[in-house]
């Protein structure tokens, strides 16, 4: 089962980066092969929504991380094999065919050596992959290859026979073997990231139980992050988050939602521990643009976004939803009323999880009657006229407002008072 999400969410989370820099995908991409890169991208595009599948994949990664397993194939060998198999027009020369045959033989033999190691036999989660590779290379057609390395240079007749075997008769099996190697490449790439960055492997729980327990979560791309703890459950499946501008609300929302997204891929996350109930979909609204294509204002774009979430929820799906500064595109009175109304409506969806940030503290006060809404804030401390931010969550609602202080500190009013020469 595949997780439901959309382009707005992948943009919010910076999954694939942009022209200004790389994304989360690049952080995890330590693959050696183009095929591995393609599979990794597919995993990022299509997270899972099945507890068993998530935990199974996570178990494979975590085992390789504990064993610190290295990729057993030379990348140049894989490239040569791919080039050799792609040639269906007979454009390769005799030397290239000979090299291609040799590379396939070496890959088959190295595959056998790899799956026969004690380390791989001990990886129970990888057993299905190991069995599939075993069946492929155990085909009687590959018996000459499995007898051992050729003594000396293969004859022209032997190369011609192998060429027909590899590129005609058993081509599909060689390609299947490569796909298993690509998947292994991804497994070892993700495992290496977990080891080097000290990321933790989350545990997936039953769908619909509204459990999210994160300890020490932070954004994986930050060099000096401040970690936070988050606990949500069926009794408190909504967080209403407040805090001044620059206090860290958006970064916190990205930290949590990135962890939830990656956890549904079975990937390690930037935290010290994580448990989560699987959801059907993840949707974030952190940096929503105006929809100029249909002449829509920012507020109307927000309305359409909320409508989309409502439609998804009414299909009975269990969702993880984030709104950063809900209804920021309208006046304070309308934003207050709309935030309270929508959050109260979300509160009735007891199988989904919501985090909503807002500057409108009065809306938070109006929502206190709901017992399944938790209130958190990111504080600001004043050092004279200079605001300082802890980026550490506290319980409650804050009315910190330091916009004018920041404007004065930047000297904007003084600049405007000066007369031009």
GROMACS .gro file of C-alpha atoms in nm:
model
  421
    1UNK     CA    1   0.000   0.000   0.000
    2UNK     CA    2   0.130   0.343  -0.101
    3UNK     CA    3   0.104   0.656   0.112
    4UNK     CA    4  -0.108   0.941  -0.025
    5UNK     CA    5   0.070   1.275  -0.052
    6UNK     CA    6   0.112   1.555  -0.305
    7UNK     CA    7   0.356   1.796  -0.467
    8UNK     CA    8   0.289   2.071  -0.213
    9UNK     CA    9   0.408   1.839   0.064
   10UNK     CA   10   0.723   1.726  -0.116
   11UNK     CA   11   0.805   2.093  -0.188
   12UNK     CA   12   0.739   2.194   0.173
   13UNK     CA   13   0.970   1.921   0.298
   14UNK     CA   14   1.236   1.986   0.035
   15UNK     CA   15   1.235   1.618  -0.063
   16UNK     CA   16   1.413   1.674  -0.395
   17UNK     CA   17   1.561   2.017  -0.333
   18UNK     CA   18   1.559   2.301  -0.582
   19UNK     CA   19   1.798   2.517  -0.782
   20UNK     CA   20   1.928   2.667  -0.457
   21UNK     CA   21   2.043   2.338  -0.312
   22UNK     CA   22   1.993   1.967  -0.260
   23UNK     CA   23   1.711   1.800  -0.075
   24UNK     CA   24   1.641   1.516   0.165
   25UNK     CA   25   1.683   1.268  -0.122
   26UNK     CA   26   2.040   1.386  -0.173
   27UNK     CA   27   2.114   1.341   0.196
   28UNK     CA   28   2.028   0.970   0.174
   29UNK     CA   29   2.172   0.910  -0.171
   30UNK     CA   30   2.505   0.735  -0.129
   31UNK     CA   31   2.435   0.480  -0.397
   32UNK     CA   32   2.697   0.344  -0.635
   33UNK     CA   33   2.471   0.270  -0.935
   34UNK     CA   34   2.227   0.459  -1.155
   35UNK     CA   35   1.976   0.182  -1.097
   36UNK     CA   36   2.013   0.230  -0.722
   37UNK     CA   37   1.951   0.602  -0.761
   38UNK     CA   38   1.634   0.532  -0.959
   39UNK     CA   39   1.499   0.290  -0.697
   40UNK     CA   40   1.582   0.535  -0.417
   41UNK     CA   41   1.391   0.808  -0.599
   42UNK     CA   42   1.091   0.578  -0.639
   43UNK     CA   43   1.096   0.510  -0.265
   44UNK     CA   44   1.090   0.885  -0.198
   45UNK     CA   45   0.806   0.937  -0.445
   46UNK     CA   46   0.600   0.649  -0.307
   47UNK     CA   47   0.629   0.602   0.072
   48UNK     CA   48   0.452   0.301   0.221
   49UNK     CA   49   0.127   0.281   0.413
   50UNK     CA   50   0.149  -0.073   0.548
   51UNK     CA   51   0.294  -0.149   0.890
   52UNK     CA   52   0.446  -0.486   0.797
   53UNK     CA   53   0.604  -0.358   0.478
   54UNK     CA   54   0.752  -0.055   0.657
   55UNK     CA   55   0.896  -0.259   0.943
   56UNK     CA   56   1.026  -0.522   0.701
   57UNK     CA   57   1.218  -0.266   0.497
   58UNK     CA   58   1.341  -0.093   0.811
   59UNK     CA   59   1.468  -0.426   0.947
   60UNK     CA   60   1.675  -0.484   0.632
   61UNK     CA   61   1.831  -0.139   0.657
   62UNK     CA   62   1.898  -0.159   1.030
   63UNK     CA   63   2.064  -0.502   1.002
   64UNK     CA   64   2.303  -0.378   0.735
   65UNK     CA   65   2.371  -0.070   0.949
   66UNK     CA   66   2.463  -0.283   1.249
   67UNK     CA   67   2.687  -0.502   1.034
   68UNK     CA   68   2.834  -0.201   0.854
   69UNK     CA   69   2.806  -0.399   0.529
   70UNK     CA   70   2.983  -0.257   0.225
   71UNK     CA   71   2.862  -0.273  -0.134
   72UNK     CA   72   3.032  -0.584  -0.283
   73UNK     CA   73   3.033  -0.476  -0.648
   74UNK     CA   74   3.253  -0.232  -0.834
   75UNK     CA   75   3.046   0.049  -0.986
   76UNK     CA   76   3.248   0.033  -1.309
   77UNK     CA   77   3.161  -0.336  -1.340
   78UNK     CA   78   2.789  -0.254  -1.318
   79UNK     CA   79   2.828   0.026  -1.575
   80UNK     CA   80   3.002  -0.209  -1.817
   81UNK     CA   81   2.731  -0.471  -1.779
   82UNK     CA   82   2.456  -0.216  -1.839
   83UNK     CA   83   2.627  -0.087  -2.153
   84UNK     CA   84   2.675  -0.441  -2.278
   85UNK     CA   85   2.311  -0.540  -2.223
   86UNK     CA   86   2.176  -0.219  -2.379
   87UNK     CA   87   2.341  -0.290  -2.713
   88UNK     CA   88   2.076  -0.457  -2.926
   89UNK     CA   89   2.189  -0.310  -3.256
   90UNK     CA   90   2.525  -0.487  -3.275
   91UNK     CA   91   2.729  -0.168  -3.238
   92UNK     CA   92   2.974  -0.308  -2.981
   93UNK     CA   93   3.315  -0.416  -3.098
   94UNK     CA   94   3.477  -0.751  -3.023
   95UNK     CA   95   3.672  -0.615  -2.725
   96UNK     CA   96   3.359  -0.453  -2.575
   97UNK     CA   97   3.164  -0.777  -2.612
   98UNK     CA   98   3.445  -0.967  -2.445
   99UNK     CA   99   3.450  -0.716  -2.160
  100UNK     CA  100   3.073  -0.730  -2.130
  101UNK     CA  101   3.072  -1.110  -2.108
  102UNK     CA  102   3.347  -1.098  -1.847
  103UNK     CA  103   3.157  -0.841  -1.640
  104UNK     CA  104   2.838  -1.052  -1.635
  105UNK     CA  105   3.035  -1.360  -1.532
  106UNK     CA  106   3.199  -1.164  -1.252
  107UNK     CA  107   2.867  -1.022  -1.130
  108UNK     CA  108   2.708  -1.368  -1.117
  109UNK     CA  109   3.002  -1.514  -0.929
  110UNK     CA  110   3.023  -1.223  -0.686
  111UNK     CA  111   2.650  -1.246  -0.624
  112UNK     CA  112   2.688  -1.609  -0.524
  113UNK     CA  113   2.980  -1.528  -0.293
  114UNK     CA  114   2.783  -1.244  -0.133
  115UNK     CA  115   2.465  -1.439  -0.056
  116UNK     CA  116   2.665  -1.729   0.084
  117UNK     CA  117   2.836  -1.518   0.348
  118UNK     CA  118   2.741  -1.572   0.711
  119UNK     CA  119   2.653  -1.205   0.739
  120UNK     CA  120   2.386  -1.225   0.467
  121UNK     CA  121   2.250  -1.561   0.577
  122UNK     CA  122   2.193  -1.406   0.919
  123UNK     CA  123   1.978  -1.121   0.787
  124UNK     CA  124   1.628  -1.267   0.830
  125UNK     CA  125   1.459  -0.958   0.688
  126UNK     CA  126   1.668  -0.991   0.369
  127UNK     CA  127   1.584  -1.361   0.331
  128UNK     CA  128   1.330  -1.307   0.053
  129UNK     CA  129   1.581  -1.108  -0.152
  130UNK     CA  130   1.851  -1.365  -0.089
  131UNK     CA  131   1.622  -1.647  -0.200
  132UNK     CA  132   1.530  -1.462  -0.519
  133UNK     CA  133   1.898  -1.411  -0.607
  134UNK     CA  134   1.972  -1.774  -0.526
  135UNK     CA  135   1.702  -1.897  -0.762
  136UNK     CA  136   1.821  -1.671  -1.043
  137UNK     CA  137   2.184  -1.778  -1.040
  138UNK     CA  138   2.095  -2.143  -0.973
  139UNK     CA  139   1.940  -2.171  -1.319
  140UNK     CA  140   2.105  -2.465  -1.502
  141UNK     CA  141   2.187  -2.231  -1.789
  142UNK     CA  142   2.440  -2.056  -1.564
  143UNK     CA  143   2.613  -2.378  -1.459
  144UNK     CA  144   2.924  -2.307  -1.673
  145UNK     CA  145   2.956  -1.969  -1.504
  146UNK     CA  146   2.922  -2.118  -1.158
  147UNK     CA  147   3.194  -2.378  -1.208
  148UNK     CA  148   3.457  -2.118  -1.138
  149UNK     CA  149   3.672  -1.860  -1.305
  150UNK     CA  150   3.796  -1.920  -1.655
  151UNK     CA  151   4.159  -2.023  -1.675
  152UNK     CA  152   4.324  -1.780  -1.911
  153UNK     CA  153   4.149  -1.583  -2.178
  154UNK     CA  154   3.816  -1.741  -2.291
  155UNK     CA  155   3.815  -1.867  -2.646
  156UNK     CA  156   3.626  -1.687  -2.920
  157UNK     CA  157   3.377  -1.974  -2.925
  158UNK     CA  158   3.320  -1.950  -2.547
  159UNK     CA  159   3.266  -1.574  -2.565
  160UNK     CA  160   3.018  -1.613  -2.851
  161UNK     CA  161   2.826  -1.880  -2.656
  162UNK     CA  162   2.818  -1.668  -2.342
  163UNK     CA  163   2.708  -1.365  -2.544
  164UNK     CA  164   2.408  -1.552  -2.682
  165UNK     CA  165   2.328  -1.683  -2.332
  166UNK     CA  166   2.351  -1.345  -2.160
  167UNK     CA  167   2.200  -1.111  -2.416
  168UNK     CA  168   1.944  -1.336  -2.580
  169UNK     CA  169   1.837  -1.649  -2.396
  170UNK     CA  170   1.876  -1.535  -2.032
  171UNK     CA  171   1.881  -1.162  -2.072
  172UNK     CA  172   1.571  -1.111  -1.853
  173UNK     CA  173   1.733  -1.302  -1.568
  174UNK     CA  174   2.050  -1.095  -1.587
  175UNK     CA  175   1.833  -0.783  -1.574
  176UNK     CA  176   1.645  -0.924  -1.275
  177UNK     CA  177   1.974  -0.990  -1.100
  178UNK     CA  178   2.079  -0.630  -1.165
  179UNK     CA  179   1.754  -0.505  -1.010
  180UNK     CA  180   1.832  -0.702  -0.695
  181UNK     CA  181   2.179  -0.548  -0.694
  182UNK     CA  182   2.027  -0.201  -0.731
  183UNK     CA  183   1.801  -0.268  -0.433
  184UNK     CA  184   2.099  -0.388  -0.232
  185UNK     CA  185   2.278  -0.068  -0.330
  186UNK     CA  186   1.989   0.134  -0.183
  187UNK     CA  187   1.981  -0.075   0.136
  188UNK     CA  188   2.351  -0.022   0.199
  189UNK     CA  189   2.328   0.348   0.108
  190UNK     CA  190   2.052   0.408   0.364
  191UNK     CA  191   2.233   0.196   0.622
  192UNK     CA  192   2.548   0.401   0.574
  193UNK     CA  193   2.354   0.725   0.631
  194UNK     CA  194   2.208   0.584   0.953
  195UNK     CA  195   2.555   0.497   1.081
  196UNK     CA  196   2.734   0.816   0.979
  197UNK     CA  197   2.461   1.059   1.090
  198UNK     CA  198   2.350   0.855   1.393
  199UNK     CA  199   1.989   0.842   1.278
  200UNK     CA  200   1.741   0.608   1.446
  201UNK     CA  201   1.507   0.352   1.287
  202UNK     CA  202   1.142   0.415   1.381
  203UNK     CA  203   0.891   0.147   1.476
  204UNK     CA  204   0.565   0.141   1.281
  205UNK     CA  205   0.244   0.072   1.476
  206UNK     CA  206  -0.113  -0.011   1.375
  207UNK     CA  207  -0.291   0.234   1.147
  208UNK     CA  208  -0.554   0.457   1.305
  209UNK     CA  209  -0.422   0.448   1.661
  210UNK     CA  210  -0.299   0.811   1.637
  211UNK     CA  211   0.033   0.748   1.807
  212UNK     CA  212   0.333   0.967   1.741
  213UNK     CA  213   0.619   0.951   1.988
  214UNK     CA  214   0.933   1.137   1.890
  215UNK     CA  215   1.227   1.194   2.119
  216UNK     CA  216   1.509   1.426   2.024
  217UNK     CA  217   1.369   1.507   1.680
  218UNK     CA  218   1.544   1.768   1.466
  219UNK     CA  219   1.570   1.863   1.101
  220UNK     CA  220   1.826   1.637   0.927
  221UNK     CA  221   1.983   1.919   0.726
  222UNK     CA  222   2.066   2.145   1.021
  223UNK     CA  223   2.430   2.159   1.129
  224UNK     CA  224   2.361   2.267   1.490
  225UNK     CA  225   2.002   2.158   1.555
  226UNK     CA  226   1.797   2.193   1.872
  227UNK     CA  227   1.610   1.868   1.936
  228UNK     CA  228   1.255   1.845   2.071
  229UNK     CA  229   1.020   1.578   2.204
  230UNK     CA  230   0.668   1.526   2.070
  231UNK     CA  231   0.404   1.288   2.199
  232UNK     CA  232   0.060   1.250   2.044
  233UNK     CA  233  -0.210   0.984   2.081
  234UNK     CA  234  -0.583   0.926   2.042
  235UNK     CA  235  -0.649   1.137   2.350
  236UNK     CA  236  -0.449   1.428   2.209
  237UNK     CA  237  -0.431   1.405   1.833
  238UNK     CA  238  -0.405   1.780   1.769
  239UNK     CA  239  -0.126   2.021   1.859
  240UNK     CA  240  -0.191   2.394   1.846
  241UNK     CA  241   0.148   2.564   1.815
  242UNK     CA  242   0.219   2.930   1.886
  243UNK     CA  243   0.531   3.146   1.889
  244UNK     CA  244   0.668   3.472   1.755
  245UNK     CA  245   0.815   3.518   1.410
  246UNK     CA  246   1.162   3.356   1.388
  247UNK     CA  247   1.095   3.146   1.701
  248UNK     CA  248   1.130   2.828   1.494
  249UNK     CA  249   0.774   2.714   1.427
  250UNK     CA  250   0.823   2.633   1.058
  251UNK     CA  251   1.151   2.451   1.123
  252UNK     CA  252   0.986   2.245   1.395
  253UNK     CA  253   0.695   2.158   1.165
  254UNK     CA  254   0.938   2.052   0.891
  255UNK     CA  255   1.139   1.847   1.141
  256UNK     CA  256   0.837   1.648   1.256
  257UNK     CA  257   0.675   1.606   0.915
  258UNK     CA  258   1.005   1.505   0.753
  259UNK     CA  259   1.050   1.239   1.021
  260UNK     CA  260   0.696   1.110   0.966
  261UNK     CA  261   0.745   1.104   0.587
  262UNK     CA  262   1.078   0.918   0.609
  263UNK     CA  263   0.941   0.678   0.871
  264UNK     CA  264   0.673   0.571   0.622
  265UNK     CA  265   0.956   0.478   0.385
  266UNK     CA  266   1.118   0.259   0.650
  267UNK     CA  267   1.413   0.501   0.658
  268UNK     CA  268   1.613   0.615   0.961
  269UNK     CA  269   1.523   0.959   1.093
  270UNK     CA  270   1.693   1.248   1.272
  271UNK     CA  271   1.585   1.164   1.627
  272UNK     CA  272   1.688   0.952   1.926
  273UNK     CA  273   1.374   0.735   1.914
  274UNK     CA  274   1.045   0.721   1.724
  275UNK     CA  275   0.722   0.521   1.727
  276UNK     CA  276   0.434   0.608   1.498
  277UNK     CA  277   0.101   0.471   1.387
  278UNK     CA  278   0.088   0.431   1.011
  279UNK     CA  279  -0.138   0.672   0.825
  280UNK     CA  280  -0.296   0.667   0.480
  281UNK     CA  281  -0.160   1.005   0.382
  282UNK     CA  282   0.067   1.295   0.473
  283UNK     CA  283  -0.018   1.653   0.376
  284UNK     CA  284   0.165   1.969   0.479
  285UNK     CA  285   0.090   2.334   0.412
  286UNK     CA  286   0.399   2.527   0.515
  287UNK     CA  287   0.490   2.746   0.219
  288UNK     CA  288   0.173   2.773   0.016
  289UNK     CA  289   0.203   3.001  -0.291
  290UNK     CA  290  -0.070   3.211  -0.445
  291UNK     CA  291  -0.236   3.028  -0.732
  292UNK     CA  292  -0.184   3.288  -1.003
  293UNK     CA  293  -0.285   3.038  -1.269
  294UNK     CA  294  -0.649   3.063  -1.162
  295UNK     CA  295  -0.624   3.417  -1.032
  296UNK     CA  296  -0.648   3.299  -0.671
  297UNK     CA  297  -0.535   3.505  -0.374
  298UNK     CA  298  -0.329   3.351  -0.098
  299UNK     CA  299  -0.637   3.323   0.122
  300UNK     CA  300  -0.836   3.145  -0.146
  301UNK     CA  301  -0.541   2.910  -0.205
  302UNK     CA  302  -0.556   2.831   0.168
  303UNK     CA  303  -0.929   2.769   0.148
  304UNK     CA  304  -0.882   2.527  -0.142
  305UNK     CA  305  -0.607   2.352   0.052
  306UNK     CA  306  -0.832   2.307   0.356
  307UNK     CA  307  -1.109   2.182   0.127
  308UNK     CA  308  -0.873   1.921  -0.015
  309UNK     CA  309  -0.791   1.802   0.337
  310UNK     CA  310  -1.160   1.787   0.427
  311UNK     CA  311  -1.234   1.579   0.119
  312UNK     CA  312  -0.951   1.338   0.200
  313UNK     CA  313  -1.068   1.304   0.561
  314UNK     CA  314  -1.428   1.241   0.458
  315UNK     CA  315  -1.313   0.942   0.254
  316UNK     CA  316  -1.234   0.774   0.583
  317UNK     CA  317  -0.857   0.804   0.554
  318UNK     CA  318  -0.622   0.832   0.847
  319UNK     CA  319  -0.402   1.134   0.778
  320UNK     CA  320  -0.110   1.334   0.917
  321UNK     CA  321  -0.184   1.701   0.844
  322UNK     CA  322   0.020   2.014   0.913
  323UNK     CA  323  -0.086   2.375   0.864
  324UNK     CA  324   0.167   2.650   0.929
  325UNK     CA  325  -0.005   2.982   1.010
  326UNK     CA  326  -0.351   2.869   0.907
  327UNK     CA  327  -0.542   3.142   0.720
  328UNK     CA  328  -0.254   3.390   0.728
  329UNK     CA  329  -0.388   3.536   0.402
  330UNK     CA  330  -0.689   3.712   0.552
  331UNK     CA  331  -0.762   3.969   0.822
  332UNK     CA  332  -0.720   3.883   1.190
  333UNK     CA  333  -1.095   3.859   1.266
  334UNK     CA  334  -1.168   3.618   0.981
  335UNK     CA  335  -0.851   3.422   1.051
  336UNK     CA  336  -0.952   3.387   1.416
  337UNK     CA  337  -1.301   3.260   1.338
  338UNK     CA  338  -1.185   3.032   1.057
  339UNK     CA  339  -0.897   2.885   1.259
  340UNK     CA  340  -1.126   2.800   1.551
  341UNK     CA  341  -1.396   2.654   1.324
  342UNK     CA  342  -1.162   2.441   1.114
  343UNK     CA  343  -0.956   2.319   1.411
  344UNK     CA  344  -1.275   2.220   1.596
  345UNK     CA  345  -1.387   2.030   1.286
  346UNK     CA  346  -1.049   1.856   1.261
  347UNK     CA  347  -1.077   1.761   1.628
  348UNK     CA  348  -1.368   1.534   1.546
  349UNK     CA  349  -1.149   1.324   1.315
  350UNK     CA  350  -1.013   1.096   1.587
  351UNK     CA  351  -0.808   0.866   1.360
  352UNK     CA  352  -0.592   1.144   1.215
  353UNK     CA  353  -0.313   1.362   1.354
  354UNK     CA  354  -0.294   1.740   1.313
  355UNK     CA  355  -0.038   2.009   1.398
  356UNK     CA  356  -0.157   2.365   1.342
  357UNK     CA  357   0.055   2.671   1.407
  358UNK     CA  358  -0.089   3.018   1.447
  359UNK     CA  359  -0.003   3.375   1.550
  360UNK     CA  360  -0.358   3.418   1.673
  361UNK     CA  361  -0.332   3.328   2.039
  362UNK     CA  362  -0.697   3.419   2.091
  363UNK     CA  363  -0.788   3.122   1.872
  364UNK     CA  364  -0.588   2.899   2.105
  365UNK     CA  365  -0.781   3.027   2.405
  366UNK     CA  366  -1.110   2.948   2.229
  367UNK     CA  367  -0.993   2.592   2.156
  368UNK     CA  368  -0.912   2.503   2.517
  369UNK     CA  369  -1.257   2.352   2.560
  370UNK     CA  370  -1.143   2.062   2.342
  371UNK     CA  371  -0.975   1.793   2.552
  372UNK     CA  372  -0.796   1.633   2.256
  373UNK     CA  373  -0.601   1.948   2.165
  374UNK     CA  374  -0.256   2.000   2.314
  375UNK     CA  375  -0.096   2.344   2.328
  376UNK     CA  376   0.275   2.402   2.269
  377UNK     CA  377   0.479   2.712   2.202
  378UNK     CA  378   0.831   2.816   2.110
  379UNK     CA  379   0.940   3.095   2.345
  380UNK     CA  380   1.129   3.416   2.289
  381UNK     CA  381   1.354   3.563   2.557
  382UNK     CA  382   1.439   3.934   2.556
  383UNK     CA  383   1.801   4.034   2.614
  384UNK     CA  384   1.750   4.408   2.647
  385UNK     CA  385   1.596   4.506   2.314
  386UNK     CA  386   1.726   4.196   2.140
  387UNK     CA  387   1.501   3.888   2.110
  388UNK     CA  388   1.665   3.550   2.164
  389UNK     CA  389   1.513   3.217   2.066
  390UNK     CA  390   1.552   2.887   2.250
  391UNK     CA  391   1.384   2.672   1.978
  392UNK     CA  392   1.276   2.443   2.264
  393UNK     CA  393   0.909   2.352   2.299
  394UNK     CA  394   0.711   2.445   2.608
  395UNK     CA  395   0.354   2.365   2.704
  396UNK     CA  396   0.091   2.634   2.678
  397UNK     CA  397   0.014   2.933   2.459
  398UNK     CA  398   0.238   3.235   2.414
  399UNK     CA  399   0.144   3.588   2.322
  400UNK     CA  400   0.501   3.678   2.224
  401UNK     CA  401   0.493   3.945   1.956
  402UNK     CA  402   0.823   4.102   1.864
  403UNK     CA  403   0.767   4.216   1.508
  404UNK     CA  404   0.799   4.588   1.588
  405UNK     CA  405   1.106   4.527   1.802
  406UNK     CA  406   1.280   4.356   1.508
  407UNK     CA  407   1.173   4.639   1.274
  408UNK     CA  408   1.315   4.900   1.514
  409UNK     CA  409   1.635   4.700   1.567
  410UNK     CA  410   1.692   4.701   1.191
  411UNK     CA  411   1.656   5.080   1.188
  412UNK     CA  412   1.394   5.077   0.916
  413UNK     CA  413   1.195   5.371   1.059
  414UNK     CA  414   1.513   5.576   1.101
  415UNK     CA  415   1.605   5.509   0.739
  416UNK     CA  416   1.262   5.626   0.622
  417UNK     CA  417   1.283   5.943   0.833
  418UNK     CA  418   1.599   6.054   0.657
  419UNK     CA  419   1.549   6.302   0.378
  420UNK     CA  420   1.697   6.224   0.043
  421UNK     CA  421   1.970   6.467  -0.070
   0.00000   0.00000   0.00000
